[in-house]
Coordinates of C-alpha atoms in Angstrom, one line a residue:
M152 CA 21.3 139.1 -148.7
S153 CA 18.0 139.2 -146.7
I154 CA 14.7 139.5 -148.4
S155 CA 14.4 143.1 -147.1
Q156 CA 17.8 144.1 -148.6
I157 CA 16.9 142.6 -151.9
L158 CA 13.5 144.4 -152.0
L159 CA 15.2 147.7 -151.2
E160 CA 18.0 147.2 -153.7
K161 CA 15.5 146.3 -156.5
G162 CA 13.3 149.4 -155.6
L163 CA 10.3 147.2 -154.8
L164 CA 10.1 148.5 -151.3
T165 CA 10.8 151.9 -149.8
P166 CA 12.5 152.3 -146.4
E167 CA 9.3 153.7 -144.9
Q168 CA 7.3 150.7 -146.2
L169 CA 9.9 148.3 -144.7
I170 CA 9.5 150.0 -141.3
D171 CA 5.7 149.5 -141.5
A172 CA 6.2 145.9 -142.4
V173 CA 8.7 145.2 -139.6
N174 CA 6.2 146.8 -137.1
L175 CA 3.4 144.6 -138.3
Q176 CA 5.8 141.6 -138.2
R177 CA 6.5 142.2 -134.5
A178 CA 2.9 143.1 -133.6
E179 CA 1.3 140.0 -135.1
G180 CA 4.2 137.5 -135.1
L181 CA 4.3 137.2 -138.9
R182 CA 7.2 136.4 -141.2
L183 CA 8.4 139.6 -142.9
N184 CA 7.4 138.4 -146.3
R185 CA 3.9 137.8 -145.1
A186 CA 3.7 141.2 -143.5
I187 CA 4.8 142.9 -146.7
V188 CA 2.1 141.0 -148.7
Q189 CA -0.6 141.7 -146.0
L190 CA 0.1 145.4 -146.2
G191 CA -0.3 145.3 -149.9
F192 CA 3.2 146.6 -150.8
L193 CA 3.7 143.5 -153.0
S194 CA 1.3 140.9 -154.3
E195 CA 1.8 137.3 -153.2
C196 CA 2.7 136.3 -156.8
Q197 CA 5.4 139.0 -156.8
M198 CA 6.8 137.8 -153.5
L199 CA 6.8 134.2 -154.6
Q200 CA 8.6 135.1 -157.8
L201 CA 11.3 136.9 -155.9
M202 CA 11.7 134.0 -153.5
A203 CA 11.9 131.5 -156.3
E204 CA 14.7 133.5 -157.9
Q205 CA 16.7 134.1 -154.8
L206 CA 16.3 130.6 -153.2
Q207 CA 16.4 128.6 -156.4
I208 CA 13.0 127.0 -155.6
P209 CA 10.7 126.2 -158.6
L210 CA 7.5 128.3 -158.8
V211 CA 4.7 126.0 -160.1
D212 CA 1.2 126.6 -161.5
L213 CA -1.3 124.3 -159.6
T214 CA -4.4 125.3 -161.6
D215 CA -4.2 122.4 -164.1
I216 CA -2.3 119.9 -161.9
S217 CA -3.5 116.3 -161.4
I218 CA -2.3 114.5 -158.3
D219 CA -2.2 110.7 -157.9
A220 CA -4.1 109.3 -154.9
E221 CA -1.0 107.4 -153.8
I222 CA 1.0 110.6 -153.6
L223 CA -1.7 112.2 -151.4
R224 CA -1.4 109.3 -149.0
S225 CA 2.3 110.2 -148.6
L226 CA 1.4 112.8 -145.9
P227 CA -1.0 112.5 -143.0
S228 CA -4.0 114.9 -143.4
K229 CA -3.2 116.5 -140.1
V230 CA 0.2 117.7 -141.4
V231 CA -1.4 118.9 -144.6
Y232 CA -4.0 121.0 -142.8
R233 CA -1.7 122.3 -140.1
K234 CA 1.2 123.3 -142.4
R235 CA -0.9 124.3 -145.4
L236 CA 1.1 122.4 -147.9
I237 CA 0.3 119.5 -150.2
P238 CA 2.4 116.7 -152.0
I239 CA 2.0 117.0 -155.8
S240 CA 4.5 114.4 -157.2
R241 CA 7.2 111.9 -156.4
T242 CA 10.2 111.0 -158.4
N243 CA 13.2 108.7 -157.5
G244 CA 12.6 108.9 -153.8
M245 CA 12.0 112.7 -153.9
L246 CA 8.6 114.0 -152.8
N247 CA 7.7 117.4 -154.3
V248 CA 5.6 119.4 -151.8
A249 CA 3.8 122.7 -152.7
T250 CA 4.0 125.4 -150.1
S251 CA 3.6 129.2 -150.0
D252 CA 6.2 129.5 -147.2
A253 CA 9.7 128.7 -148.3
F254 CA 11.1 129.6 -144.8
D255 CA 9.3 127.0 -142.8
L256 CA 12.3 124.7 -142.6
Y257 CA 11.0 122.9 -139.5
A258 CA 8.1 121.7 -141.6
F259 CA 10.3 120.2 -144.2
D260 CA 12.4 118.4 -141.6
D261 CA 9.2 117.0 -140.1
L262 CA 8.2 115.7 -143.5
R263 CA 11.5 114.0 -144.0
L264 CA 11.2 112.2 -140.7
T265 CA 7.5 111.3 -141.3
T266 CA 7.9 110.0 -144.9
G267 CA 11.5 108.8 -144.9
L268 CA 11.8 110.6 -148.3
D269 CA 13.8 113.6 -149.5
I270 CA 11.6 116.7 -149.7
Q271 CA 11.8 119.1 -152.6
P272 CA 9.7 122.2 -151.8
V273 CA 8.1 124.1 -154.7
L274 CA 6.3 127.4 -154.4
A275 CA 2.7 128.2 -155.2
P276 CA 0.1 130.8 -154.1
R277 CA -1.6 130.1 -150.8
D278 CA -5.1 130.2 -152.4
D279 CA -4.2 127.6 -155.0
I280 CA -2.9 125.3 -152.3
E281 CA -6.0 125.8 -150.2
K282 CA -8.3 124.8 -153.1
L283 CA -6.3 121.6 -153.7
I284 CA -6.4 120.7 -150.0
K285 CA -10.2 121.2 -150.0
S286 CA -10.8 119.2 -153.2
H287 CA -8.5 116.3 -152.2
Y288 CA -8.7 116.1 -148.4
G289 CA -12.2 117.6 -147.8
L290 CA -13.9 120.7 -146.6
G291 CA -13.1 121.6 -142.9
G292 CA -10.8 118.6 -142.4
D293 CA -8.5 120.4 -140.1
T294 CA -11.4 121.5 -137.8
L295 CA -12.8 118.0 -137.8
D296 CA -9.4 116.6 -136.8
E297 CA -9.4 118.9 -133.9
M298 CA -12.9 117.9 -132.9
V299 CA -12.2 114.2 -133.1
G300 CA -9.1 114.6 -131.0
A301 CA -10.7 116.9 -128.4
D302 CA -14.4 115.8 -128.1
G303 CA -14.4 112.1 -128.0
P304 CA -17.3 109.8 -128.9
D305 CA -19.8 111.1 -126.3
V306 CA -19.9 114.6 -127.7
A307 CA -19.3 113.6 -131.3
G308 CA -22.0 111.0 -131.5
N309 CA -25.4 111.5 -133.2
S310 CA -27.5 109.8 -130.6
V311 CA -27.7 112.9 -128.4
E312 CA -31.4 113.5 -127.4
G313 CA -31.3 116.3 -124.8
G314 CA -31.7 119.9 -126.0
E315 CA -29.1 121.1 -123.4
D316 CA -26.5 118.7 -124.7
L317 CA -27.1 119.8 -128.3
L318 CA -26.9 123.4 -127.2
E319 CA -23.5 122.8 -125.7
M320 CA -22.3 120.9 -128.7
A321 CA -23.5 123.6 -131.1
Q322 CA -21.7 126.3 -129.1
E323 CA -18.3 124.6 -129.2
A324 CA -15.7 126.8 -131.0
S325 CA -14.8 124.0 -133.4
V326 CA -18.4 123.5 -134.4
I327 CA -18.9 127.2 -135.0
K328 CA -15.7 127.3 -137.1
L329 CA -16.9 124.3 -139.1
V330 CA -20.3 125.8 -140.0
N331 CA -18.6 129.1 -140.9
E332 CA -16.3 127.2 -143.2
I333 CA -19.2 125.4 -144.9
I334 CA -21.0 128.7 -145.6
L335 CA -17.9 130.6 -146.6
E336 CA -16.9 128.0 -149.1
A337 CA -20.4 128.3 -150.6
V338 CA -20.1 132.1 -150.9
N339 CA -16.6 131.7 -152.5
E340 CA -17.9 129.2 -155.0
R341 CA -20.9 131.5 -155.9
A342 CA -23.4 128.9 -154.7
S343 CA -27.1 129.8 -154.5
D344 CA -28.0 127.0 -152.1
I345 CA -26.3 124.6 -149.6
H346 CA -27.9 121.2 -149.2
I347 CA -27.0 119.2 -146.1
E348 CA -28.5 115.7 -146.3
P349 CA -28.3 113.0 -143.7
Y350 CA -28.0 109.3 -144.7
E351 CA -27.5 106.1 -142.7
Y352 CA -23.7 106.0 -142.8
N353 CA -22.7 109.5 -144.1
M354 CA -23.7 113.1 -144.4
S355 CA -23.8 114.8 -147.8
I356 CA -23.1 118.5 -148.4
R357 CA -23.9 119.8 -151.9
Y358 CA -23.7 123.3 -153.4
R359 CA -26.0 124.5 -156.2
I360 CA -23.7 126.4 -158.5
D361 CA -25.0 128.0 -161.7
G362 CA -28.2 126.0 -161.2
V363 CA -26.6 122.6 -160.9
L364 CA -26.0 120.7 -157.6
Q365 CA -22.3 119.8 -157.1
E366 CA -21.0 117.5 -154.4
A367 CA -18.6 119.1 -151.9
S368 CA -15.6 117.1 -150.8
V369 CA -16.4 116.1 -147.2
P370 CA -14.1 114.1 -144.9
P371 CA -15.8 110.8 -143.7
Q372 CA -15.6 111.9 -140.1
M373 CA -18.1 114.8 -140.8
N374 CA -21.0 112.4 -140.2
R375 CA -20.0 112.1 -136.6
F376 CA -20.8 115.8 -136.0
Q377 CA -24.1 115.9 -138.0
A378 CA -26.3 116.7 -134.9
A379 CA -23.8 119.5 -133.8
I380 CA -23.6 121.0 -137.2
I381 CA -27.4 121.1 -137.7
S382 CA -28.0 122.4 -134.2
R383 CA -25.5 125.2 -134.8
I384 CA -27.3 126.2 -138.0
K385 CA -30.7 126.2 -136.1
I386 CA -29.3 128.4 -133.4
L387 CA -28.1 130.9 -135.9
A388 CA -31.5 130.9 -137.6
N389 CA -33.3 131.3 -134.2
L390 CA -35.0 127.9 -134.5
N391 CA -35.9 125.4 -131.7
I392 CA -33.0 122.9 -131.6
A393 CA -34.9 120.5 -129.4
E394 CA -37.7 120.1 -132.0
R395 CA -36.8 117.6 -134.6
R396 CA -40.2 116.3 -135.6
V397 CA -41.6 119.1 -137.7
P398 CA -40.3 121.4 -140.5
Q399 CA -38.8 124.8 -139.4
D400 CA -37.9 127.9 -141.3
G401 CA -35.5 130.7 -140.3
R402 CA -33.1 133.3 -141.5
I403 CA -29.4 134.2 -140.9
K404 CA -27.4 137.3 -141.7
F405 CA -23.7 137.2 -142.4
Q406 CA -21.0 139.7 -143.3
V407 CA -18.5 138.3 -145.7
G408 CA -15.7 140.6 -146.9
G409 CA -17.9 143.6 -146.6
R410 CA -20.8 141.9 -148.4
Q411 CA -24.2 141.4 -146.7
I412 CA -25.3 137.7 -147.1
D413 CA -28.8 136.8 -146.1
V414 CA -29.4 133.0 -145.6
R415 CA -32.9 131.5 -145.7
V416 CA -32.9 128.3 -143.7
S417 CA -35.3 125.4 -144.1
V418 CA -35.0 122.3 -141.9
I419 CA -37.1 119.2 -142.5
P420 CA -37.1 115.9 -140.5
M421 CA -35.9 112.9 -142.5
L422 CA -35.3 109.2 -141.9
F423 CA -31.7 109.5 -140.6
G424 CA -31.8 113.0 -139.2
E425 CA -32.7 116.5 -140.2
G426 CA -32.1 117.8 -143.7
V427 CA -31.1 121.4 -144.2
V428 CA -31.3 123.7 -147.2
M429 CA -29.8 127.2 -147.0
R430 CA -30.6 129.7 -149.7
L431 CA -27.8 132.3 -150.0
L432 CA -29.1 135.7 -150.9
D433 CA -26.2 137.9 -151.9
K434 CA -27.4 141.5 -152.8
A435 CA -24.2 142.1 -154.8
N436 CA -25.0 139.2 -157.1
V437 CA -28.6 140.0 -157.9
L438 CA -28.9 143.7 -158.4
F439 CA -28.1 143.7 -162.1
T440 CA -28.7 146.4 -164.6
L441 CA -31.0 145.6 -167.6
Q442 CA -27.9 145.5 -169.9
Q443 CA -26.3 142.7 -167.7
L444 CA -29.3 140.4 -167.9
G445 CA -28.3 139.0 -171.3
M446 CA -31.0 140.6 -173.5
D447 CA -30.1 141.5 -177.1
D448 CA -30.4 145.1 -178.2
N449 CA -33.9 144.6 -179.7
N450 CA -35.4 142.9 -176.6
Y451 CA -33.8 145.5 -174.3
A452 CA -35.3 148.4 -176.3
L453 CA -38.7 146.7 -176.2
F454 CA -38.5 145.8 -172.5
K455 CA -37.3 149.3 -171.5
G456 CA -40.2 150.8 -173.5
L457 CA -42.8 148.7 -171.7
I458 CA -41.6 149.4 -168.2
D459 CA -41.5 153.1 -169.0
R460 CA -45.2 153.1 -169.7
P461 CA -47.5 154.8 -167.2
H462 CA -50.0 151.9 -166.7
G463 CA -50.7 148.3 -167.7
I464 CA -49.7 144.8 -166.6
F465 CA -46.4 143.3 -167.5
L466 CA -45.7 139.6 -166.6
V467 CA -42.4 137.7 -166.4
T468 CA -43.0 134.0 -166.8
G469 CA -41.0 130.8 -166.3
P470 CA -40.4 128.0 -163.9
T471 CA -38.9 128.3 -160.4
G472 CA -35.3 129.4 -160.5
A473 CA -35.5 131.0 -164.0
G474 CA -34.4 134.5 -162.6
K475 CA -37.9 136.1 -162.8
T476 CA -37.4 138.1 -159.6
T477 CA -34.0 139.2 -160.6
T478 CA -35.4 140.6 -163.9
L479 CA -38.2 142.5 -162.0
Y480 CA -35.6 143.9 -159.6
A481 CA -33.5 145.1 -162.5
A482 CA -36.6 146.7 -164.0
L483 CA -37.4 148.5 -160.8
N484 CA -33.8 149.7 -160.5
A485 CA -34.1 151.1 -164.0
I486 CA -37.2 153.2 -163.4
V487 CA -37.0 154.1 -159.7
G488 CA -36.4 157.7 -158.9
P489 CA -37.6 160.7 -156.9
G490 CA -40.5 161.3 -159.4
L491 CA -42.0 157.8 -158.9
K492 CA -43.6 156.1 -155.9
V493 CA -42.8 152.4 -156.2
L494 CA -44.3 149.7 -153.9
T495 CA -43.8 146.0 -153.9
V496 CA -45.6 143.0 -152.2
E497 CA -43.3 140.0 -151.9
D498 CA -43.2 136.6 -150.3
P499 CA -40.6 136.9 -148.9
V500 CA -38.7 140.2 -149.4
E501 CA -35.4 138.8 -150.6
Y502 CA -33.4 142.0 -151.2
N503 CA -33.7 145.5 -150.0
L504 CA -34.0 148.0 -152.9
A505 CA -33.1 151.7 -152.3
G506 CA -36.0 154.0 -153.0
V507 CA -38.6 151.2 -153.2
N508 CA -41.2 150.6 -150.5
Q509 CA -41.3 146.8 -149.9
I510 CA -44.1 144.9 -148.1
P511 CA -43.7 141.3 -146.9
V512 CA -46.5 138.8 -147.2
N513 CA -47.5 137.3 -143.9
H514 CA -50.1 134.5 -144.2
Q515 CA -50.2 134.0 -140.4
V516 CA -51.9 137.3 -139.9
G517 CA -53.8 137.2 -143.2
M518 CA -51.5 139.5 -145.1
T519 CA -51.8 138.0 -148.6
F520 CA -50.8 139.3 -152.0
E521 CA -54.4 140.3 -152.7
K522 CA -54.8 142.2 -149.4
G523 CA -51.4 143.8 -149.7
L524 CA -52.1 145.0 -153.2
R525 CA -55.5 146.5 -152.3
A526 CA -53.9 148.3 -149.4
I527 CA -50.9 149.8 -151.2
L528 CA -53.2 151.2 -153.9
R529 CA -54.3 153.7 -151.2
H530 CA -50.7 154.8 -150.9
D531 CA -50.8 156.6 -154.3
P532 CA -48.2 154.4 -156.1
D533 CA -47.0 154.9 -159.7
V534 CA -45.5 151.4 -160.0
V535 CA -46.5 148.2 -158.2
M536 CA -44.6 145.0 -158.2
I537 CA -46.4 141.8 -157.0
G538 CA -44.1 138.9 -156.2
E539 CA -46.4 136.4 -158.0
I540 CA -50.0 136.2 -159.3
R541 CA -51.3 132.9 -157.8
D542 CA -55.1 133.2 -157.7
L543 CA -58.1 135.0 -159.1
E544 CA -58.2 137.5 -156.2
T545 CA -54.7 138.7 -156.9
A546 CA -55.2 138.7 -160.6
S547 CA -58.4 140.7 -160.3
A548 CA -56.7 143.3 -158.0
A549 CA -53.8 143.6 -160.4
T550 CA -56.2 144.1 -163.3
Q551 CA -58.1 146.8 -161.4
A552 CA -54.8 148.5 -160.5
A553 CA -53.7 148.6 -164.2
M554 CA -57.1 150.0 -165.2
T555 CA -56.8 152.8 -162.7
G556 CA -53.5 154.1 -164.0
H557 CA -50.8 152.0 -162.4
L558 CA -47.9 150.1 -163.9
V559 CA -48.1 146.6 -162.5
L560 CA -45.1 144.2 -162.7
S561 CA -45.5 140.6 -161.6
T562 CA -44.5 136.9 -162.3
L563 CA -46.5 133.9 -163.4
H564 CA -45.7 130.2 -163.8
T565 CA -46.2 129.5 -167.5
N566 CA -43.9 127.9 -170.1
D567 CA -43.9 130.7 -172.7
A568 CA -44.9 134.3 -173.1
A569 CA -48.0 133.5 -175.2
S570 CA -49.5 131.4 -172.4
A571 CA -49.5 134.2 -169.9
P572 CA -52.7 135.9 -171.0
M573 CA -54.5 132.6 -171.3
R574 CA -53.4 131.7 -167.7
L575 CA -55.1 134.8 -166.4
I576 CA -58.2 133.9 -168.3
E577 CA -58.1 130.4 -166.8
M578 CA -57.9 132.0 -163.3
G579 CA -61.2 133.7 -164.0
V580 CA -60.2 137.2 -165.4
E581 CA -62.4 138.3 -168.2
P582 CA -60.7 138.1 -171.7
F583 CA -61.6 141.7 -172.5
L584 CA -59.9 142.9 -169.2
V585 CA -56.8 140.9 -170.0
S586 CA -56.5 142.3 -173.6
S587 CA -57.1 145.9 -172.4
T588 CA -54.7 145.9 -169.4
M589 CA -51.9 143.6 -170.4
I590 CA -49.0 145.4 -172.2
G591 CA -46.7 142.5 -172.6
S592 CA -45.2 139.3 -171.2
M593 CA -41.8 137.8 -171.2
A594 CA -40.7 134.2 -170.8
Q595 CA -37.2 133.5 -169.6
R596 CA -34.8 130.7 -168.7
L597 CA -31.2 130.7 -167.4
V598 CA -28.4 128.8 -169.2
R599 CA -24.8 128.4 -168.1
R600 CA -22.1 130.4 -169.8
V601 CA -19.0 128.7 -171.3
C602 CA -16.1 129.2 -168.9
P603 CA -13.9 132.0 -170.3
K604 CA -10.7 130.4 -168.8
C605 CA -11.0 127.0 -170.6
K606 CA -13.1 128.0 -173.6
E607 CA -12.2 126.5 -176.9
Q608 CA -13.6 126.6 -180.5
Y609 CA -14.6 123.5 -182.3
V610 CA -16.4 122.4 -185.4
P611 CA -19.4 120.4 -184.3
D612 CA -20.7 117.2 -186.0
P613 CA -24.0 118.1 -187.6
A614 CA -25.5 114.7 -186.7
N615 CA -25.1 115.6 -183.0
L616 CA -26.8 119.0 -183.3
P617 CA -30.6 119.7 -182.7
R618 CA -32.4 119.7 -186.0
D619 CA -33.5 123.4 -185.6
L620 CA -29.9 124.6 -185.1
I621 CA -28.6 125.3 -188.6
L622 CA -24.9 126.2 -189.0
D623 CA -22.9 127.2 -192.0
P624 CA -20.3 124.7 -193.2
G625 CA -17.2 125.0 -191.1
E626 CA -18.9 127.3 -188.5
T627 CA -17.4 126.8 -185.1
L628 CA -19.1 126.8 -181.7
A629 CA -17.6 127.2 -178.2
R630 CA -17.3 124.8 -175.3
G631 CA -15.4 124.6 -172.0
V632 CA -12.7 121.9 -171.6
G633 CA -12.9 122.1 -167.8
C634 CA -10.5 123.8 -165.3
P635 CA -10.4 124.8 -161.6
N636 CA -12.0 128.1 -162.4
C637 CA -15.2 126.3 -163.3
R638 CA -14.8 123.2 -161.0
N639 CA -14.1 121.2 -164.2
T640 CA -17.7 121.7 -165.5
G641 CA -16.8 123.8 -168.5
Y642 CA -19.3 126.5 -167.4
R643 CA -19.0 129.5 -165.1
G644 CA -21.9 132.0 -164.5
R645 CA -25.3 132.1 -166.2
T646 CA -27.1 134.3 -168.7
G647 CA -30.8 134.6 -169.7
L648 CA -32.8 133.5 -172.7
Y649 CA -35.7 135.8 -173.4
E650 CA -39.0 135.6 -175.3
L651 CA -40.6 139.0 -175.2
M652 CA -44.2 139.4 -176.5
V653 CA -45.5 143.0 -176.8
M654 CA -49.3 143.3 -176.9
T655 CA -50.7 144.3 -180.3
D656 CA -54.3 144.7 -181.7
V657 CA -54.0 141.3 -183.5
I658 CA -52.9 139.6 -180.3
A659 CA -55.6 141.3 -178.3
E660 CA -58.3 140.0 -180.7
K661 CA -56.9 136.5 -180.3
I662 CA -57.1 136.8 -176.5
I663 CA -60.8 138.0 -176.6
E664 CA -61.6 135.1 -178.9
R665 CA -59.9 132.8 -176.3
A666 CA -57.7 131.5 -179.1
P667 CA -55.2 128.7 -178.2
S668 CA -51.7 129.7 -177.4
H669 CA -50.2 128.5 -180.7
Q670 CA -52.4 131.0 -182.6
I671 CA -51.2 133.8 -180.2
V672 CA -47.6 132.7 -180.9
A673 CA -48.2 132.9 -184.6
A674 CA -49.7 136.4 -184.3
A675 CA -46.8 137.5 -182.1
K676 CA -44.2 136.0 -184.5
S677 CA -45.7 138.1 -187.3
S678 CA -44.9 141.1 -185.1
G679 CA -41.3 140.1 -184.6
L680 CA -41.4 137.7 -181.6
C681 CA -38.1 135.8 -181.0
L682 CA -38.8 132.5 -179.3
L683 CA -36.8 131.3 -176.3
R684 CA -35.1 128.6 -178.4
E685 CA -34.2 131.0 -181.2
D686 CA -32.6 133.4 -178.7
G687 CA -30.7 130.4 -177.4
W688 CA -29.3 129.6 -180.8
I689 CA -28.2 133.3 -181.2
K690 CA -26.2 132.9 -177.9
V691 CA -24.8 129.5 -179.0
R692 CA -23.5 131.0 -182.3
A693 CA -22.0 133.9 -180.3
G694 CA -20.0 131.5 -178.2
I695 CA -21.8 132.4 -175.0
T696 CA -23.4 129.0 -174.2
T697 CA -23.7 125.5 -175.7
P698 CA -26.4 123.6 -177.6
D699 CA -26.8 121.2 -174.6
E700 CA -27.7 124.0 -172.3
V701 CA -30.3 125.4 -174.7
V702 CA -31.9 122.0 -175.3
L703 CA -32.0 121.4 -171.5
C704 CA -34.2 124.4 -170.7
T705 CA -36.3 124.8 -173.9
A706 CA -38.7 122.7 -175.8
L707 CA -39.4 122.4 -179.5

């Protein structure tokens, strides 16, 4: 029986759906099974299960598979990329090859002739096969094979000096496809940054995933096309491709699966070429609600109470990459509405917020944080967000705004919440102004979450734990073993650690006295302050993260 007859007999497909699938098959030249899956009548897994039963071909799970390097050398990479199949094991002269298309009989015949081995096909989802190919054979390998075969050494070399030649190279269809693959892979892996780094004999591509740089698997021939790849990125970012002596910055916009991705591009000349860092700004991944940030119920209630106040300064502190801007965006989303006028001054504006008037800083024309803030106060705002308080002028303007009845939200680079008021004083703001206008400050860090797919409970050795993490006898913690879902890191996603200090009369007195930060911490703890590290241990005991992550981003 044909696949269509089996599907009709089992009631998995209606005659009308079969007609639609046949029409798509003829229109696009697909196999019928592919057309059925593409139309959404059956999932790929359902179709593979049916084919496995009818054709007596094993259906395998590739998520935890380990492939020997010798097995991978059984097939030429060109065949792997072109046919989208991969060898996974070899037994007694039989090569087991994973494929998502059991009807590609010509491919199996080609493999028998190429390898001289008997071929045993096994079925697996196409996405799982694609991930294995990228991890073992390298990103964009099929495109590179086409480029090596078509372009030759004159086009592929890195010694090109003329801007016109570089322009031609960058506009080659294969180069465009390769750059798209690099960016798409970063989006699929949830990367926040792409680092392209030139060295003498190779080019490195690394993705920053959950705050940690991870090497992308890149075929060795990628280095030959370094100039073309970087030129293509510079064209997309509207940069000067002929200028390779000075740093350049630009921006690219992409549509990926209906999502708007903004890419900030920075190009810097280095010893062996130009280094590129691309910051991926995905609006869908940053606009969290306050409940999704990782605050416990107590911190959430305090934080919500502070941002609902009509005036005062609230500061979010922490190092670069701690998620401060994300927290402020979540705060604005929580309070924005038709009854409030909300204005921001940012450098740069990373994400567009509905209902919020956003102003970009432009240093070239003298549009600074301080000038922007003073200007927007004439626009009758209720809430003002300043991207960062960097100097006395901005700090003074923020203080004046808070004193005249505005809620001011901003960020500051300090290690803990108690240091925020002292930092303003160090900038030159009078202590009595800080104590009277500041309503609170919150330090935060980001820690990686334990991967839910490979999470396991274990009883830790007390000798290997930080001395301030006290566990009950036999109490278990969570850790990730490592799996494809987390790229074998044991972590997937991040959450926040928070240290929220609400201004009290006692703390205000300490600020006026210019007391050191440890005295302010003591006063805040008497009012219920939970330190960053203490919040970290709460999340460790809850199985959200690990002791190593908390130790890495907090200090005793």
